[in-house]
PDB file of C-alpha atoms in Angstrom:
ATOM      1  CA  MET C 858    -145.122 -31.058 -88.385  1.00 51.00           C
ATOM      2  CA  ALA C 859    -141.742 -30.600 -92.682  1.00 54.00           C
ATOM      3  CA  ARG C 860    -144.440 -27.502 -92.716  1.00 55.00           C
ATOM      4  CA  CYS C 861    -143.354 -26.039 -90.099  1.00 47.00           C
ATOM      5  CA  MET C 862    -139.404 -27.075 -90.427  1.00 49.00           C
ATOM      6  CA  PRO C 863    -139.176 -23.649 -92.961  1.00 48.00           C
ATOM      7  CA  LEU C 864    -140.067 -22.001 -89.615  1.00 45.00           C
ATOM      8  CA  LEU C 865    -138.063 -23.401 -88.125  1.00 45.00           C
ATOM      9  CA  ALA C 866    -135.335 -22.632 -90.102  1.00 48.00           C
ATOM     10  CA  SER C 867    -135.743 -19.043 -90.769  1.00 47.00           C
ATOM     11  CA  LEU C 868    -136.281 -18.988 -87.066  1.00 45.00           C
ATOM     12  CA  LEU C 869    -132.701 -20.408 -86.683  1.00 46.00           C
ATOM     13  CA  LEU C 870    -131.471 -17.588 -89.408  1.00 44.00           C
ATOM     14  CA  LEU C 871    -132.187 -15.374 -88.143  1.00 45.00           C
ATOM     15  CA  ALA C 872    -130.780 -15.916 -84.560  1.00 47.00           C
ATOM     16  CA  LEU C 873    -127.736 -16.466 -85.996  1.00 44.00           C
ATOM     17  CA  ALA C 874    -127.846 -13.000 -87.860  1.00 41.00           C
ATOM     18  CA  GLY C 875    -128.158 -11.503 -84.911  1.00 42.00           C
ATOM     19  CA  VAL C 876    -125.840 -12.962 -83.434  1.00 40.00           C
ATOM     20  CA  ALA C 877    -122.763 -11.765 -85.987  1.00 38.00           C
ATOM     21  CA  SER C 878    -124.128  -8.779 -85.814  1.00 39.00           C
ATOM     22  CA  ALA C 879    -123.294  -8.131 -82.533  1.00 50.00           C
ATOM     23  CA  ASP C 880    -121.135  -5.117 -81.374  1.00 62.00           C
ATOM     24  CA  LYS C 881    -118.409  -6.639 -80.958  1.00 57.00           C
ATOM     25  CA  ALA C 882    -114.933  -5.203 -80.187  1.00 54.00           C
ATOM     26  CA  PRO C 883    -112.082  -4.100 -81.644  1.00 55.00           C
ATOM     27  CA  GLU C 884    -110.117  -6.645 -82.256  1.00 58.00           C
ATOM     28  CA  GLY C 885    -106.925  -6.602 -79.783  1.00 57.00           C
ATOM     29  CA  GLY C 886    -109.395  -3.185 -77.967  1.00 78.00           C
ATOM     30  CA  PHE C 887    -112.412  -3.008 -76.940  1.00 89.00           C
ATOM     31  CA  LEU C 888    -116.104  -2.055 -76.206  1.00 93.00           C
ATOM     32  CA  VAL C 889    -117.186   1.090 -73.589  1.00 95.00           C
ATOM     33  CA  THR C 890    -120.824   0.649 -72.622  1.00 97.00           C
ATOM     34  CA  GLY C 891    -122.280   2.598 -70.825  1.00 97.00           C
ATOM     35  CA  ARG C 892    -125.798   4.705 -69.745  1.00 98.00           C
ATOM     36  CA  VAL C 893    -126.900   7.752 -69.182  1.00 98.00           C
ATOM     37  CA  TYR C 894    -130.235   8.992 -67.352  1.00 98.00           C
ATOM     38  CA  CYS C 895    -131.095  12.046 -65.345  1.00 98.00           C
ATOM     39  CA  ASP C 896    -131.778  11.792 -61.625  1.00 97.00           C
ATOM     40  CA  PRO C 897    -134.806  14.184 -60.535  1.00 97.00           C
ATOM     41  CA  CYS C 898    -133.846  14.090 -57.101  1.00 95.00           C
ATOM     42  CA  ARG C 899    -130.586  14.292 -57.239  1.00 95.00           C
ATOM     43  CA  ALA C 900    -129.943  11.380 -55.290  1.00 93.00           C
ATOM     44  CA  GLY C 901    -127.602  10.082 -56.513  1.00 92.00           C
ATOM     45  CA  PHE C 902    -128.668   6.972 -58.036  1.00 93.00           C
ATOM     46  CA  GLU C 903    -131.890   5.775 -59.701  1.00 95.00           C
ATOM     47  CA  THR C 904    -135.120   5.841 -59.006  1.00 94.00           C
ATOM     48  CA  ASN C 905    -138.606   4.999 -60.014  1.00 93.00           C
ATOM     49  CA  VAL C 906    -138.828   8.906 -60.881  1.00 95.00           C
ATOM     50  CA  SER C 907    -135.228   8.311 -63.096  1.00 96.00           C
ATOM     51  CA  LYS C 908    -135.340   8.268 -66.793  1.00 97.00           C
ATOM     52  CA  ASN C 909    -132.652   7.292 -69.369  1.00 97.00           C
ATOM     53  CA  VAL C 910    -131.320  10.860 -71.041  1.00 98.00           C
ATOM     54  CA  GLU C 911    -131.743  10.627 -75.267  1.00 98.00           C
ATOM     55  CA  GLY C 912    -128.558  11.868 -76.820  1.00 98.00           C
ATOM     56  CA  ALA C 913    -126.493  12.592 -74.128  1.00 98.00           C
ATOM     57  CA  THR C 914    -123.164  13.118 -75.301  1.00 97.00           C
ATOM     58  CA  VAL C 915    -119.595  11.064 -73.131  1.00 97.00           C
ATOM     59  CA  ALA C 916    -116.292  11.457 -73.481  1.00 95.00           C
ATOM     60  CA  MET C 917    -113.583   8.799 -72.538  1.00 94.00           C
ATOM     61  CA  ASP C 918    -110.920  10.279 -70.847  1.00 92.00           C
ATOM     62  CA  CYS C 919    -107.884   7.994 -70.654  1.00 91.00           C
ATOM     63  CA  ARG C 920    -104.678   9.786 -68.431  1.00 90.00           C
ATOM     64  CA  PRO C 921    -101.329   8.357 -67.099  1.00 90.00           C
ATOM     65  CA  PHE C 922    -101.634   7.186 -62.690  1.00 86.00           C
ATOM     66  CA  GLY C 923     -99.080   9.825 -61.449  1.00 83.00           C
ATOM     67  CA  GLY C 924    -100.413  12.826 -63.562  1.00 81.00           C
ATOM     68  CA  GLY C 925    -100.089  15.040 -67.086  1.00 81.00           C
ATOM     69  CA  GLU C 926    -101.784  15.264 -70.684  1.00 84.00           C
ATOM     70  CA  SER C 927    -104.612  12.609 -71.426  1.00 81.00           C
ATOM     71  CA  LYS C 928    -103.474  10.266 -74.202  1.00 74.00           C
ATOM     72  CA  LEU C 929    -107.329   8.885 -75.655  1.00 76.00           C
ATOM     73  CA  LYS C 930    -109.942  11.000 -75.965  1.00 83.00           C
ATOM     74  CA  ALA C 931    -112.872   9.337 -77.061  1.00 91.00           C
ATOM     75  CA  GLU C 932    -116.969  10.546 -77.523  1.00 95.00           C
ATOM     76  CA  ALA C 933    -119.785   9.430 -78.354  1.00 97.00           C
ATOM     77  CA  THR C 934    -123.510  10.403 -78.271  1.00 98.00           C
ATOM     78  CA  THR C 935    -126.435   7.979 -76.271  1.00 98.00           C
ATOM     79  CA  ASP C 936    -128.986   6.477 -78.346  1.00 98.00           C
ATOM     80  CA  LYS C 937    -132.954   6.621 -77.087  1.00 97.00           C
ATOM     81  CA  GLN C 938    -132.104   4.198 -73.657  1.00 98.00           C
ATOM     82  CA  GLY C 939    -129.652   5.633 -73.102  1.00 98.00           C
ATOM     83  CA  TRP C 940    -126.899   3.389 -73.686  1.00 98.00           C
ATOM     84  CA  TYR C 941    -123.495   4.484 -75.621  1.00 98.00           C
ATOM     85  CA  LYS C 942    -120.501   2.993 -77.009  1.00 97.00           C
ATOM     86  CA  ILE C 943    -117.624   3.132 -77.240  1.00 95.00           C
ATOM     87  CA  GLU C 944    -114.780   1.680 -79.928  1.00 93.00           C
ATOM     88  CA  ILE C 945    -111.018   2.186 -77.670  1.00 90.00           C
ATOM     89  CA  ASP C 946    -108.209   0.603 -79.345  1.00 84.00           C
ATOM     90  CA  GLN C 947    -105.840  -0.380 -77.315  1.00 84.00           C
ATOM     91  CA  ASP C 948    -104.676  -1.081 -74.109  1.00 83.00           C
ATOM     92  CA  HIS C 949    -104.803   1.084 -71.452  1.00 84.00           C
ATOM     93  CA  GLN C 950    -103.384  -0.916 -68.887  1.00 83.00           C
ATOM     94  CA  ASP C 951    -100.743   2.229 -67.396  1.00 87.00           C
ATOM     95  CA  GLU C 952    -103.894   5.095 -67.267  1.00 90.00           C
ATOM     96  CA  ILE C 953    -106.547   5.724 -65.542  1.00 91.00           C
ATOM     97  CA  CYS C 954    -110.014   5.172 -67.764  1.00 92.00           C
ATOM     98  CA  GLU C 955    -113.076   6.427 -67.211  1.00 94.00           C
ATOM     99  CA  VAL C 956    -116.196   7.583 -69.501  1.00 97.00           C
ATOM    100  CA  VAL C 957    -117.107  10.819 -68.454  1.00 96.00           C
ATOM    101  CA  LEU C 958    -119.831  13.550 -69.052  1.00 97.00           C
ATOM    102  CA  THR C 959    -120.083  16.729 -71.426  1.00 96.00           C
ATOM    103  CA  LYS C 960    -123.584  17.218 -73.200  1.00 97.00           C
ATOM    104  CA  SER C 961    -126.722  17.161 -72.164  1.00 98.00           C
ATOM    105  CA  PRO C 962    -130.167  17.785 -74.257  1.00 98.00           C
ATOM    106  CA  ASP C 963    -132.739  18.173 -72.189  1.00 97.00           C
ATOM    107  CA  PRO C 964    -132.173  21.922 -70.585  1.00 97.00           C
ATOM    108  CA  SER C 965    -133.771  21.030 -67.587  1.00 97.00           C
ATOM    109  CA  CYS C 966    -132.321  18.196 -66.578  1.00 97.00           C
ATOM    110  CA  ALA C 967    -128.467  19.162 -67.434  1.00 97.00           C
ATOM    111  CA  GLU C 968    -126.803  19.453 -64.661  1.00 97.00           C
ATOM    112  CA  ILE C 969    -123.020  18.053 -64.005  1.00 96.00           C
ATOM    113  CA  GLU C 970    -121.912  17.111 -60.158  1.00 92.00           C
ATOM    114  CA  GLU C 971    -117.698  17.056 -60.233  1.00 90.00           C
ATOM    115  CA  PHE C 972    -116.830  13.171 -59.049  1.00 86.00           C
ATOM    116  CA  ARG C 973    -120.169  12.062 -59.936  1.00 90.00           C
ATOM    117  CA  ASP C 974    -120.509  12.731 -63.075  1.00 95.00           C
ATOM    118  CA  ARG C 975    -117.985  10.800 -64.392  1.00 96.00           C
ATOM    119  CA  ALA C 976    -117.705   6.521 -64.076  1.00 96.00           C
ATOM    120  CA  ARG C 977    -114.814   4.625 -63.867  1.00 94.00           C
ATOM    121  CA  VAL C 978    -113.062   1.557 -66.651  1.00 92.00           C
ATOM    122  CA  PRO C 979    -109.982  -0.506 -67.253  1.00 88.00           C
ATOM    123  CA  LEU C 980    -108.969  -0.514 -69.953  1.00 88.00           C
ATOM    124  CA  THR C 981    -106.509  -3.896 -70.101  1.00 84.00           C
ATOM    125  CA  SER C 982    -106.544  -7.129 -70.770  1.00 78.00           C
ATOM    126  CA  ASN C 983    -103.646  -7.447 -68.051  1.00 73.00           C
ATOM    127  CA  ASN C 984    -106.369  -7.738 -64.495  1.00 65.00           C
ATOM    128  CA  ASP C 985    -107.567 -11.169 -65.228  1.00 65.00           C
ATOM    129  CA  MET C 986    -111.666  -9.757 -66.300  1.00 61.00           C
ATOM    130  CA  LYS C 987    -113.158 -12.438 -69.080  1.00 61.00           C
ATOM    131  CA  GLN C 988    -115.280 -10.207 -70.753  1.00 59.00           C
ATOM    132  CA  GLN C 989    -113.890 -10.890 -74.706  1.00 67.00           C
ATOM    133  CA  GLY C 990    -112.526  -7.179 -74.823  1.00 81.00           C
ATOM    134  CA  THR C 991    -116.494  -5.511 -73.462  1.00 89.00           C
ATOM    135  CA  ARG C 992    -116.050  -2.893 -70.417  1.00 90.00           C
ATOM    136  CA  TYR C 993    -119.483  -2.290 -68.914  1.00 93.00           C
ATOM    137  CA  ALA C 994    -119.579   1.420 -67.394  1.00 96.00           C
ATOM    138  CA  ASN C 995    -122.140   1.748 -63.902  1.00 96.00           C
ATOM    139  CA  PRO C 996    -124.659   4.063 -65.011  1.00 97.00           C
ATOM    140  CA  ILE C 997    -123.710   8.486 -64.618  1.00 97.00           C
ATOM    141  CA  ALA C 998    -126.580  11.340 -63.975  1.00 97.00           C
ATOM    142  CA  PHE C 999    -127.867  14.520 -64.863  1.00 98.00           C
ATOM    143  CA  PHE C1000    -129.375  16.474 -62.161  1.00 97.00           C
ATOM    144  CA  PRO C1001    -132.044  19.812 -62.247  1.00 97.00           C
ATOM    145  CA  LYS C1002    -131.127  22.493 -60.895  1.00 96.00           C
ATOM    146  CA  GLU C1003    -133.429  21.502 -57.864  1.00 95.00           C
ATOM    147  CA  PRO C1004    -134.724  18.068 -56.643  1.00 95.00           C
ATOM    148  CA  ARG C1005    -139.105  17.339 -57.776  1.00 94.00           C
ATOM    149  CA  LYS C1006    -141.590  18.427 -54.802  1.00 94.00           C
ATOM    150  CA  GLU C1007    -143.101  14.465 -54.324  1.00 93.00           C
ATOM    151  CA  CYS C1008    -138.212  13.586 -54.384  1.00 93.00           C
ATOM    152  CA  GLY C1009    -138.721  13.569 -51.058  1.00 90.00           C
ATOM    153  CA  GLY C1010    -141.933  10.804 -50.133  1.00 90.00           C
ATOM    154  CA  ILE C1011    -139.053   9.044 -53.213  1.00 90.00           C
ATOM    155  CA  LEU C1012    -136.274   8.615 -51.197  1.00 90.00           C
ATOM    156  CA  GLN C1013    -137.958   7.927 -47.609  1.00 89.00           C
ATOM    157  CA  ALA C1014    -139.024   4.467 -49.615  1.00 88.00           C
ATOM    158  CA  TYR C1015    -135.510   3.768 -49.669  1.00 84.00           C
ATOM    159  CA  ASP C1016    -135.497   2.841 -46.097  1.00 79.00           C
ATOM    160  CA  LEU C1017    -131.821   5.507 -46.157  1.00 71.00           C
ATOM    161  CA  LYS C1018    -130.977   5.305 -42.268  1.00 64.00           C
ATOM    162  CA  ASP C1019    -128.457   5.472 -41.935  1.00 59.00           C
ATOM    163  CA  ALA C1020    -127.418   8.016 -44.699  1.00 56.00           C
ATOM    164  CA  PRO C1021    -125.486  10.045 -43.603  1.00 60.00           C
ATOM    165  CA  GLU C1022    -127.885  14.421 -43.288  1.00 63.00           C
ATOM    166  CA  ASN C1023    -127.754  16.474 -45.822  1.00 57.00           C
ATOM    167  CA  PRO C1024    -126.970  20.029 -44.276  1.00 48.00           C
TER     168      PRO C1024
END
């Protein structure tokens, strides 16, 4: 048992170091995190053939509720797993804030569809959310020009009987 104590102490120290280095929101601000993927079936949701997009560029865009120019623009690039992180240093209670796709590194999956290219994120502390400054955006996707051939069978497996027919 005595020989295990140094090993246990080392493991505890490593665990504490990992917690201390975890991403945190800036003081009085927010850390927005989310993921970007390629939707090869153009389904509008992730399937078993969806892939994370490394090196994609996203932008945070905040604008007044009544319309007008953007009050905040910040950019980030996705990592190997398709995740991005954007630090926002202030509250944006009176604005609509969205993470928006800007550029895909993959030319075969680079199409951006209007209204499917963004994820709205509340950036205010005045909304009873208990997330300690971290905000999680919904995943957003790039699309290929045409869906893959096997996508018909893949989507049938999801049993989308109540889904509207495509024109």
